Short mmCIF file of C-alpha atoms in Angstrom, two decimals:
data_model
loop_
_atom_site.label_atom_id
_atom_site.label_comp_id
_atom_site.label_asym_id
_atom_site.label_seq_id
_atom_site.Cartn_x
_atom_site.Cartn_y
_atom_site.Cartn_z
CA UNK A 421 -0.09 -0.15 0.28
CA UNK A 422 1.48 3.45 -0.65
CA UNK A 423 2.56 5.85 1.96
CA UNK A 424 0.23 9.27 2.36
CA UNK A 425 0.07 12.46 4.02
CA UNK A 426 2.57 12.54 7.10
CA UNK A 427 4.22 8.78 6.74
CA UNK A 428 5.32 9.35 3.95
CA UNK A 429 6.69 13.18 4.12
CA UNK A 430 8.57 11.51 6.95
CA UNK A 431 9.22 8.02 5.32
CA UNK A 432 10.81 10.49 2.42
CA UNK A 433 13.03 12.55 4.49
CA UNK A 434 14.24 9.18 6.13
CA UNK A 435 15.50 8.29 2.92
CA UNK A 436 17.66 11.50 2.24
CA UNK A 437 21.62 11.18 2.27
CA UNK A 438 23.06 10.60 5.79
CA UNK A 439 24.68 14.29 6.90
CA UNK A 440 22.20 16.04 4.63
CA UNK A 441 20.56 17.07 7.95
CA UNK A 442 21.78 18.59 11.07
CA UNK A 443 21.51 15.98 14.11
CA UNK A 444 19.78 18.89 15.88
CA UNK A 445 16.87 18.94 13.18
CA UNK A 446 15.40 16.21 14.47
CA UNK A 447 13.39 15.84 16.76
CA UNK A 448 11.58 18.88 14.55
CA UNK A 449 11.25 16.79 11.55
CA UNK A 450 8.54 14.51 13.10
CA UNK A 451 6.83 16.75 14.53
CA UNK A 452 6.31 20.01 12.38
CA UNK A 453 5.34 18.53 8.51
CA UNK A 454 5.93 22.05 7.12
CA UNK A 455 9.35 22.22 8.18
CA UNK A 456 9.97 18.87 6.79
CA UNK A 457 8.15 19.41 3.37
CA UNK A 458 10.15 22.77 2.81
CA UNK A 459 13.43 20.74 3.55
CA UNK A 460 12.40 17.67 1.18
CA UNK A 461 11.28 20.57 -1.82
CA UNK A 462 14.74 21.71 -1.23
CA UNK A 463 16.79 18.92 -1.40
CA UNK A 464 14.89 18.55 -4.46
CA UNK A 465 15.65 21.62 -6.44
CA UNK A 466 19.53 21.52 -6.04
CA UNK A 467 21.42 21.17 -8.31
CA UNK A 468 22.74 17.16 -9.03
CA UNK A 469 26.24 16.79 -8.41
CA UNK A 470 27.10 13.53 -9.95
CA UNK A 471 26.21 15.82 -13.69
CA UNK A 472 28.64 19.01 -12.83
CA UNK A 473 31.99 18.76 -15.36
CA UNK A 474 35.13 19.65 -14.31
CA UNK A 475 38.68 20.04 -16.05
CA UNK A 476 41.69 21.56 -14.89
CA UNK A 477 44.03 24.92 -16.34
CA UNK A 478 47.26 26.82 -14.46
CA UNK A 479 50.20 26.48 -13.42
CA UNK A 480 52.69 22.93 -13.60
CA UNK A 481 56.02 23.53 -11.64
CA UNK A 482 56.52 27.00 -9.46
CA UNK A 483 59.75 27.31 -6.94
CA UNK A 484 59.24 26.92 -3.36
CA UNK A 485 58.58 30.12 -1.60
CA UNK A 486 55.97 31.69 -4.63
CA UNK A 487 52.66 31.03 -5.43
CA UNK A 488 51.10 28.81 -8.04
CA UNK A 489 47.57 29.95 -9.34
CA UNK A 490 45.19 26.58 -10.35
CA UNK A 491 42.04 28.12 -12.39
CA UNK A 492 38.87 24.63 -12.07
CA UNK A 493 36.48 24.98 -14.55
CA UNK A 494 32.80 23.85 -13.39
CA UNK A 495 30.53 23.08 -15.92
CA UNK A 496 26.61 22.24 -14.63
CA UNK A 497 24.88 20.48 -17.43
CA UNK A 498 21.53 20.63 -15.56
CA UNK A 499 18.76 22.70 -15.55
CA UNK A 500 18.70 23.26 -12.40
CA UNK A 501 21.04 26.38 -10.75
CA UNK A 502 23.97 25.12 -9.10
CA UNK A 503 24.27 27.01 -5.95
CA UNK A 504 27.45 25.11 -3.75
CA UNK A 505 30.63 24.80 -1.22
CA UNK A 506 32.98 23.94 -3.16
CA UNK A 507 36.68 22.59 -1.46
CA UNK A 508 39.58 21.74 -3.67
CA UNK A 509 41.81 19.37 -1.94
CA UNK A 510 45.17 19.39 -1.63
CA UNK A 511 48.83 17.99 0.86
CA UNK A 512 49.05 19.59 3.87
CA UNK A 513 52.28 20.91 2.35
CA UNK A 514 50.57 22.78 -0.51
CA UNK A 515 49.89 25.87 2.68
CA UNK A 516 51.98 27.00 5.04
CA UNK A 517 50.07 25.89 8.27
CA UNK A 518 47.23 26.71 9.05
CA UNK A 519 46.02 28.33 5.96
CA UNK A 520 44.71 25.75 4.10
CA UNK A 521 41.02 25.90 5.18
CA UNK A 522 40.26 29.50 3.81
CA UNK A 523 42.04 29.16 0.48
CA UNK A 524 40.97 25.62 -0.48
CA UNK A 525 37.16 25.93 0.12
CA UNK A 526 35.06 28.57 -2.90
CA UNK A 527 31.35 29.22 -2.62
CA UNK A 528 30.28 29.80 -6.32
CA UNK A 529 27.00 29.72 -8.29
CA UNK A 530 26.74 28.36 -12.15
CA UNK A 531 23.22 29.21 -13.81
CA UNK A 532 21.98 26.70 -15.85
CA UNK A 533 24.13 25.24 -18.89
CA UNK A 534 26.88 27.54 -17.41
CA UNK A 535 30.15 28.01 -16.25
CA UNK A 536 31.86 29.23 -13.60
CA UNK A 537 36.35 29.34 -13.42
CA UNK A 538 37.60 28.87 -9.49
CA UNK A 539 41.14 29.58 -8.94
CA UNK A 540 42.88 28.66 -5.66
CA UNK A 541 46.24 29.69 -5.00
CA UNK A 542 49.24 27.13 -3.04
CA UNK A 543 52.29 28.91 -1.53
CA UNK A 544 53.84 24.93 -0.91
CA UNK A 545 55.76 24.59 2.37
CA UNK A 546 58.15 22.28 0.86
CA UNK A 547 59.63 20.66 -2.60
CA UNK A 548 58.19 17.82 -4.78
CA UNK A 549 55.62 17.15 -7.00
CA UNK A 550 52.48 18.43 -4.92
CA UNK A 551 48.99 16.25 -6.54
CA UNK A 552 45.18 17.26 -5.96
CA UNK A 553 43.10 14.81 -4.14
CA UNK A 554 39.64 15.35 -4.54
CA UNK A 555 37.07 17.62 -4.96
CA UNK A 556 33.38 18.02 -3.08
CA UNK A 557 30.55 19.93 -3.61
CA UNK A 558 27.84 20.03 -1.30
CA UNK A 559 24.86 21.72 -3.46
CA UNK A 560 22.31 23.46 -1.78
CA UNK A 561 18.77 23.66 -2.48
CA UNK A 562 17.13 27.60 -3.00
CA UNK A 563 16.83 27.80 0.62
CA UNK A 564 19.75 26.69 2.09
CA UNK A 565 18.12 24.09 4.30
CA UNK A 566 19.54 21.08 2.61
CA UNK A 567 22.14 20.18 0.19
CA UNK A 568 23.44 17.13 -2.06
CA UNK A 569 26.67 16.20 -1.81
CA UNK A 570 29.65 14.09 -3.28
CA UNK A 571 32.97 14.73 -5.40
CA UNK A 572 34.79 14.08 -7.73
CA UNK A 573 38.11 13.20 -8.63
CA UNK A 574 40.06 16.44 -10.91
CA UNK A 575 43.96 15.13 -11.29
CA UNK A 576 46.27 17.40 -11.52
CA UNK A 577 50.14 17.79 -10.12
CA UNK A 578 52.32 20.55 -9.52
CA UNK A 579 56.05 20.83 -9.33
CA UNK A 580 57.35 22.51 -6.74
CA UNK A 581 60.75 23.37 -7.91
CA UNK A 582 64.19 24.58 -5.61
CA UNK A 583 63.71 28.21 -5.10
CA UNK A 584 67.77 28.65 -6.34
CA UNK A 585 68.39 31.83 -3.32
CA UNK A 586 71.93 31.91 -4.67
CA UNK A 587 71.04 33.40 -7.79
CA UNK A 588 71.87 37.35 -6.49
CA UNK A 589 74.88 35.54 -6.54
CA UNK A 590 75.46 35.85 -9.98
CA UNK A 591 76.37 38.74 -11.78
CA UNK A 592 79.02 39.46 -9.52
CA UNK A 593 80.45 36.11 -9.86
CA UNK A 594 80.11 36.68 -13.85
CA UNK A 595 81.81 39.67 -12.98
CA UNK A 596 84.53 37.75 -12.03
CA UNK A 597 84.54 35.75 -14.90
CA UNK A 598 84.73 38.30 -16.72
CA UNK A 599 87.67 39.13 -15.80
CA UNK A 600 88.48 35.99 -15.51
CA UNK A 601 88.17 35.91 -19.27
CA UNK A 602 89.84 39.14 -20.54
CA UNK A 603 87.60 41.64 -20.85
CA UNK A 604 88.37 43.70 -18.39
CA UNK A 605 91.90 45.69 -17.82
CA UNK A 606 92.73 42.62 -15.19
CA UNK A 607 93.90 39.85 -16.73
CA UNK A 608 95.56 36.45 -15.75
CA UNK A 609 97.40 33.91 -16.15
CA UNK A 610 97.37 30.26 -15.45
CA UNK A 611 99.89 27.46 -16.74
CA UNK A 612 96.10 25.70 -17.62
CA UNK A 613 95.12 29.12 -20.16
CA UNK A 614 95.22 29.62 -23.41
CA UNK A 615 96.49 32.98 -25.10
CA UNK A 616 93.12 35.25 -26.70
CA UNK A 617 95.42 38.28 -27.46
CA UNK A 618 98.54 41.61 -27.59
CA UNK A 619 97.68 44.76 -26.18
CA UNK A 620 100.04 47.90 -25.74
CA UNK A 621 101.43 47.38 -21.99
CA UNK A 622 100.73 49.15 -18.70
CA UNK A 623 102.12 49.99 -15.68
CA UNK A 624 100.85 47.04 -13.33
CA UNK A 625 100.76 44.10 -15.86
CA UNK A 626 102.81 41.51 -15.27
CA UNK A 627 105.91 41.39 -17.21
CA UNK A 628 106.01 38.49 -17.75
CA UNK A 629 102.93 38.73 -20.08
CA UNK A 630 105.52 41.41 -22.47
CA UNK A 631 105.34 39.41 -25.89
CA UNK A 632 109.57 40.40 -26.79
CA UNK A 633 109.54 39.11 -30.48
CA UNK A 634 105.73 41.90 -30.81
CA UNK A 635 107.67 44.45 -28.87
CA UNK A 636 110.33 44.87 -31.84
CA UNK A 637 108.37 44.53 -34.12
CA UNK A 638 106.26 48.42 -33.37
CA UNK A 639 107.18 51.43 -31.08
CA UNK A 640 104.98 50.65 -27.37
CA UNK A 641 105.59 47.80 -25.80
CA UNK A 642 103.32 44.23 -26.18
CA UNK A 643 101.47 41.94 -23.57
CA UNK A 644 99.83 38.44 -24.12
CA UNK A 645 96.33 38.64 -22.61
CA UNK A 646 95.45 34.85 -21.22
CA UNK A 647 91.46 32.72 -20.92
CA UNK A 648 90.73 30.24 -19.44
CA UNK A 649 90.47 27.03 -20.60
CA UNK A 650 86.95 26.61 -21.79
CA UNK A 651 85.21 23.15 -22.23
CA UNK A 652 86.51 21.73 -18.91
CA UNK A 653 83.97 18.99 -17.89
CA UNK A 654 83.10 19.34 -14.66
CA UNK A 655 80.50 16.41 -12.46
CA UNK A 656 78.70 17.28 -9.52
CA UNK A 657 77.85 14.50 -7.61
CA UNK A 658 75.19 14.74 -4.78
CA UNK A 659 75.22 12.96 -1.54
CA UNK A 660 71.43 11.78 -0.28
CA UNK A 661 72.36 9.31 1.68
CA UNK A 662 71.23 10.00 5.98
CA UNK A 663 73.15 13.41 6.83
CA UNK A 664 72.06 15.27 3.93
CA UNK A 665 68.99 15.17 5.89
CA UNK A 666 69.93 16.18 9.13
CA UNK A 667 68.40 19.65 9.67
CA UNK A 668 70.85 23.45 10.10
CA UNK A 669 68.46 25.98 10.45
CA UNK A 670 65.16 26.06 8.72
CA UNK A 671 66.55 23.51 6.13
CA UNK A 672 67.94 20.22 4.89
CA UNK A 673 71.67 20.46 3.99
CA UNK A 674 70.97 18.46 0.57
CA UNK A 675 68.32 21.37 0.42
CA UNK A 676 71.58 24.20 0.82
CA UNK A 677 73.93 21.86 -1.49
CA UNK A 678 71.69 21.89 -3.86
CA UNK A 679 71.60 25.63 -4.32
CA UNK A 680 75.41 25.45 -3.87
CA UNK A 681 74.78 23.24 -7.36
CA UNK A 682 72.60 25.54 -8.81
CA UNK A 683 74.42 28.85 -8.75
CA UNK A 684 78.34 26.82 -9.90
CA UNK A 685 76.08 25.46 -12.99
CA UNK A 686 74.93 28.19 -13.87
CA UNK A 687 78.36 29.67 -13.23
CA UNK A 688 80.23 26.97 -15.37
CA UNK A 689 77.81 27.32 -18.28
CA UNK A 690 77.93 30.98 -18.64
CA UNK A 691 82.27 29.59 -19.02
CA UNK A 692 81.92 27.79 -21.84
CA UNK A 693 81.87 24.28 -19.57
CA UNK A 694 79.95 20.91 -19.58
CA UNK A 695 78.52 20.80 -16.27
CA UNK A 696 76.63 17.06 -15.36
CA UNK A 697 74.77 15.90 -12.43
CA UNK A 698 74.60 12.42 -10.27
CA UNK A 699 72.77 12.18 -7.05
CA UNK A 700 73.82 9.03 -5.46
CA UNK A 701 73.14 7.01 -1.48
CA UNK A 702 73.04 3.45 -2.23
CA UNK A 703 72.38 3.88 -5.65
CA UNK A 704 71.63 6.84 -8.67
CA UNK A 705 68.54 8.23 -7.49
CA UNK A 706 69.14 11.62 -10.27
CA UNK A 707 70.99 11.77 -13.09
CA UNK A 708 71.34 15.33 -15.64
CA UNK A 709 73.91 14.72 -18.74
CA UNK A 710 75.10 15.61 -22.29
CA UNK A 711 72.58 18.91 -21.77
CA UNK A 712 73.77 21.96 -23.31
CA UNK A 713 74.72 24.99 -22.14
CA UNK A 714 70.90 26.72 -22.66
CA UNK A 715 69.23 23.75 -20.70
CA UNK A 716 71.53 22.22 -18.87
CA UNK A 717 69.92 24.50 -15.97
CA UNK A 718 66.65 23.69 -16.07
CA UNK A 719 67.76 20.14 -16.19
CA UNK A 720 69.55 20.29 -13.31
CA UNK A 721 66.26 22.31 -11.74
CA UNK A 722 63.62 19.46 -12.68
CA UNK A 723 65.75 16.63 -11.45
CA UNK A 724 66.59 18.16 -8.21
CA UNK A 725 62.48 18.77 -7.64
CA UNK A 726 61.44 15.17 -6.31
CA UNK A 727 64.75 14.18 -4.64
CA UNK A 728 64.45 13.42 -1.00
CA UNK A 729 66.93 12.42 1.20
CA UNK A 730 66.99 8.51 1.85
CA UNK A 731 67.99 7.22 5.66
CA UNK A 732 70.71 5.19 4.58
CA UNK A 733 74.16 5.55 4.96
CA UNK A 734 76.45 6.03 1.66
CA UNK A 735 78.27 4.14 0.25
CA UNK A 736 80.96 5.79 -0.43
CA UNK A 737 82.79 3.03 -3.34
CA UNK A 738 79.50 2.87 -4.94
CA UNK A 739 79.68 7.00 -4.88
CA UNK A 740 82.84 6.97 -6.48
CA UNK A 741 82.69 3.91 -8.89
CA UNK A 742 79.80 6.17 -9.76
CA UNK A 743 81.43 9.67 -10.15
CA UNK A 744 84.18 7.69 -12.70
CA UNK A 745 82.07 6.94 -14.57
CA UNK A 746 80.11 10.11 -14.90
CA UNK A 747 83.82 11.55 -16.02
CA UNK A 748 85.69 9.10 -18.56
CA UNK A 749 88.34 12.02 -18.45
CA UNK A 750 90.04 14.55 -16.79
CA UNK A 751 87.52 16.97 -15.07
CA UNK A 752 86.51 18.41 -11.57
CA UNK A 753 84.79 16.56 -9.54
CA UNK A 754 82.58 18.46 -7.26
CA UNK A 755 81.02 15.95 -4.03
CA UNK A 756 78.65 18.03 -1.80
CA UNK A 757 78.71 15.56 1.60
CA UNK A 758 79.50 15.88 4.96
CA UNK A 759 83.26 16.75 6.77
CA UNK A 760 82.06 14.06 9.57
CA UNK A 761 84.91 12.17 10.95
CA UNK A 762 83.31 8.90 10.51
CA UNK A 763 82.07 8.93 6.63
CA UNK A 764 84.97 10.11 5.08
CA UNK A 765 87.34 8.56 7.34
CA UNK A 766 85.46 5.73 6.73
CA UNK A 767 83.69 5.95 3.78
CA UNK A 768 85.75 8.53 1.71
CA UNK A 769 89.56 8.27 2.34
CA UNK A 770 90.37 4.67 1.40
CA UNK A 771 88.56 5.27 -2.20
CA UNK A 772 89.90 8.93 -2.31
CA UNK A 773 92.73 8.06 -4.67
CA UNK A 774 91.11 6.48 -7.70
CA UNK A 775 88.85 9.98 -7.41
CA UNK A 776 92.42 12.30 -7.22
CA UNK A 777 94.47 10.50 -10.14
CA UNK A 778 92.17 11.27 -12.29
CA UNK A 779 90.44 14.07 -12.07
CA UNK A 780 90.52 17.21 -9.39
CA UNK A 781 88.51 16.39 -6.53
CA UNK A 782 86.59 20.00 -4.08
CA UNK A 783 84.46 18.79 -1.37
CA UNK A 784 81.68 21.01 -0.20
CA UNK A 785 80.34 20.53 2.38
CA UNK A 786 77.20 22.50 4.87
CA UNK A 787 79.13 23.47 7.91
CA UNK A 788 76.81 24.41 11.51
CA UNK A 789 76.88 27.72 12.52
CA UNK A 790 74.91 26.41 15.69
CA UNK A 791 78.68 24.86 16.16
CA UNK A 792 80.74 28.66 16.56
CA UNK A 793 77.06 29.55 18.61
CA UNK A 794 77.56 26.86 21.18
CA UNK A 795 81.47 27.58 21.04
CA UNK A 796 80.78 30.78 22.61
CA UNK A 797 78.58 30.19 25.91
CA UNK A 798 79.75 30.96 29.01
CA UNK A 799 77.67 31.67 32.68
CA UNK A 800 77.65 28.29 33.95
CA UNK A 801 79.18 24.62 34.22
CA UNK A 802 76.46 23.60 31.40
CA UNK A 803 77.09 27.06 29.28
CA UNK A 804 81.14 25.18 29.58
CA UNK A 805 80.47 22.06 28.71
CA UNK A 806 77.85 23.01 26.15
CA UNK A 807 81.00 25.15 24.34
CA UNK A 808 83.69 22.76 25.58
CA UNK A 809 81.55 20.10 22.44
CA UNK A 810 81.57 22.96 20.30
CA UNK A 811 85.13 23.30 20.55
CA UNK A 812 85.67 20.01 19.99
CA UNK A 813 83.24 19.66 16.50
CA UNK A 814 85.20 22.69 15.43
CA UNK A 815 88.70 20.73 15.85
CA UNK A 816 87.47 17.30 14.35
CA UNK A 817 86.32 19.28 11.79
CA UNK A 818 89.31 20.56 10.74
CA UNK A 819 90.81 17.33 11.25
CA UNK A 820 88.38 15.64 8.64
CA UNK A 821 88.95 19.02 6.29
CA UNK A 822 93.24 18.55 6.58
CA UNK A 823 92.83 14.90 5.92
CA UNK A 824 90.94 15.87 3.32
CA UNK A 825 93.32 18.07 1.95
CA UNK A 826 96.41 16.08 2.00
CA UNK A 827 95.26 13.70 -0.49
CA UNK A 828 94.66 17.35 -2.82
CA UNK A 829 91.32 18.10 -2.50
CA UNK A 830 90.06 21.41 -2.33
CA UNK A 831 87.47 22.13 0.92
CA UNK A 832 84.87 24.31 1.14
CA UNK A 833 83.00 24.14 4.44
CA UNK A 834 80.41 27.11 4.70
CA UNK A 835 77.12 27.73 6.39
CA UNK A 836 73.97 26.97 4.50
CA UNK A 837 74.28 30.38 3.12
CA UNK A 838 77.64 31.20 2.86
CA UNK A 839 78.34 27.36 0.83
CA UNK A 840 77.18 28.49 -2.69
CA UNK A 841 79.89 31.76 -3.14
CA UNK A 842 82.48 29.40 -1.97
CA UNK A 843 81.85 27.23 -4.33
CA UNK A 844 81.50 29.96 -6.88
CA UNK A 845 85.04 31.47 -5.50
CA UNK A 846 86.42 27.69 -4.98
CA UNK A 847 85.84 26.83 -9.38
CA UNK A 848 86.33 30.86 -10.17
CA UNK A 849 90.43 30.26 -8.18
CA UNK A 850 91.31 26.75 -9.68
CA UNK A 851 90.21 27.95 -13.02
CA UNK A 852 92.39 31.31 -12.73
CA UNK A 853 94.38 28.92 -11.72
CA UNK A 854 94.57 26.41 -14.41
CA UNK A 855 94.06 23.23 -12.73
CA UNK A 856 90.58 22.49 -14.44
#
């Protein structure tokens, strides 16, 4: 038998999806038939959620620290007006802490047969790929008493790239490079440099650069100018083992090493040198090889975007083998790793000779400024112990660096914000000395 009257109305309300009506309304519906009818009609007039169509557009990559905009196009193909709250869900690391609730929610009204564009502004706090989760829609009736709710999968990926904060140092390093290239009045010479041209002698020039044959043919003293050799090979080796996961200040050691690698890549590619990259711990995590000067830096940024430290001890022999395989002829090999005594003495030193015999080797490491602060502690027994521990850590680090230097390795040990310019300076010094 068909239900009629109040019984049919309550049965229809009882069939509404769970969660559409607030629990506090349950008692009211049992005694208030007009309100129940209004809610039922409001629910029936709400635009359906399943027939909505969504498409995405917008940014697919962004540097860490910048913002990305992702557009969501909502198409209402039904015959009812859509009045909805839409949540465009992304991982929590897509926004600073506490900011995601506001950024991901949108109120929208879409007439029947029309479309509307919603923009979600992402502010990622970590590198890597950020993938959209689901789009949840709550479609309200014209009275706002009841709503339909459902979710749609609308895939989209935004790759968060390294910030490359050290690019601010690039103009000054390029000026120094032009100086080495002989394009300014300050000219340098090293055993590996190449003859460029002749010019008139000016006071202060190195007398060893005077070309006596050319001088004899003219009325002024002629000097040779030199330019550093080009087309040298540089291999950057990023250690992604457990020591790279340690945080120094606000960033992991790996991120500081990446920033230094990017500055050196930008500088060396401008100098006419070829730059490759290998990221390694117990296996190769990323590789960039054989890229031209115009696209090597973007390739490096893309390769580094998804790199994360692995909580394993780096296989030093495997790292050395990967470096040798990536540099078949004489190269500048830059190891971005830790200067902690144990990994160096037990891992790197036994295999270091294989690298130094064939290549010029630079070891670059991130120093913790907290250690310097510890050594200055005074005023209590605890502070004195802290100062002693800091001094011991500094002494061990200096001892490790000296061991590497005795093997012919150039050591760059600097704080996170200073590592990139210090490594660039070391490269320029080697280039000026003709050691590449």
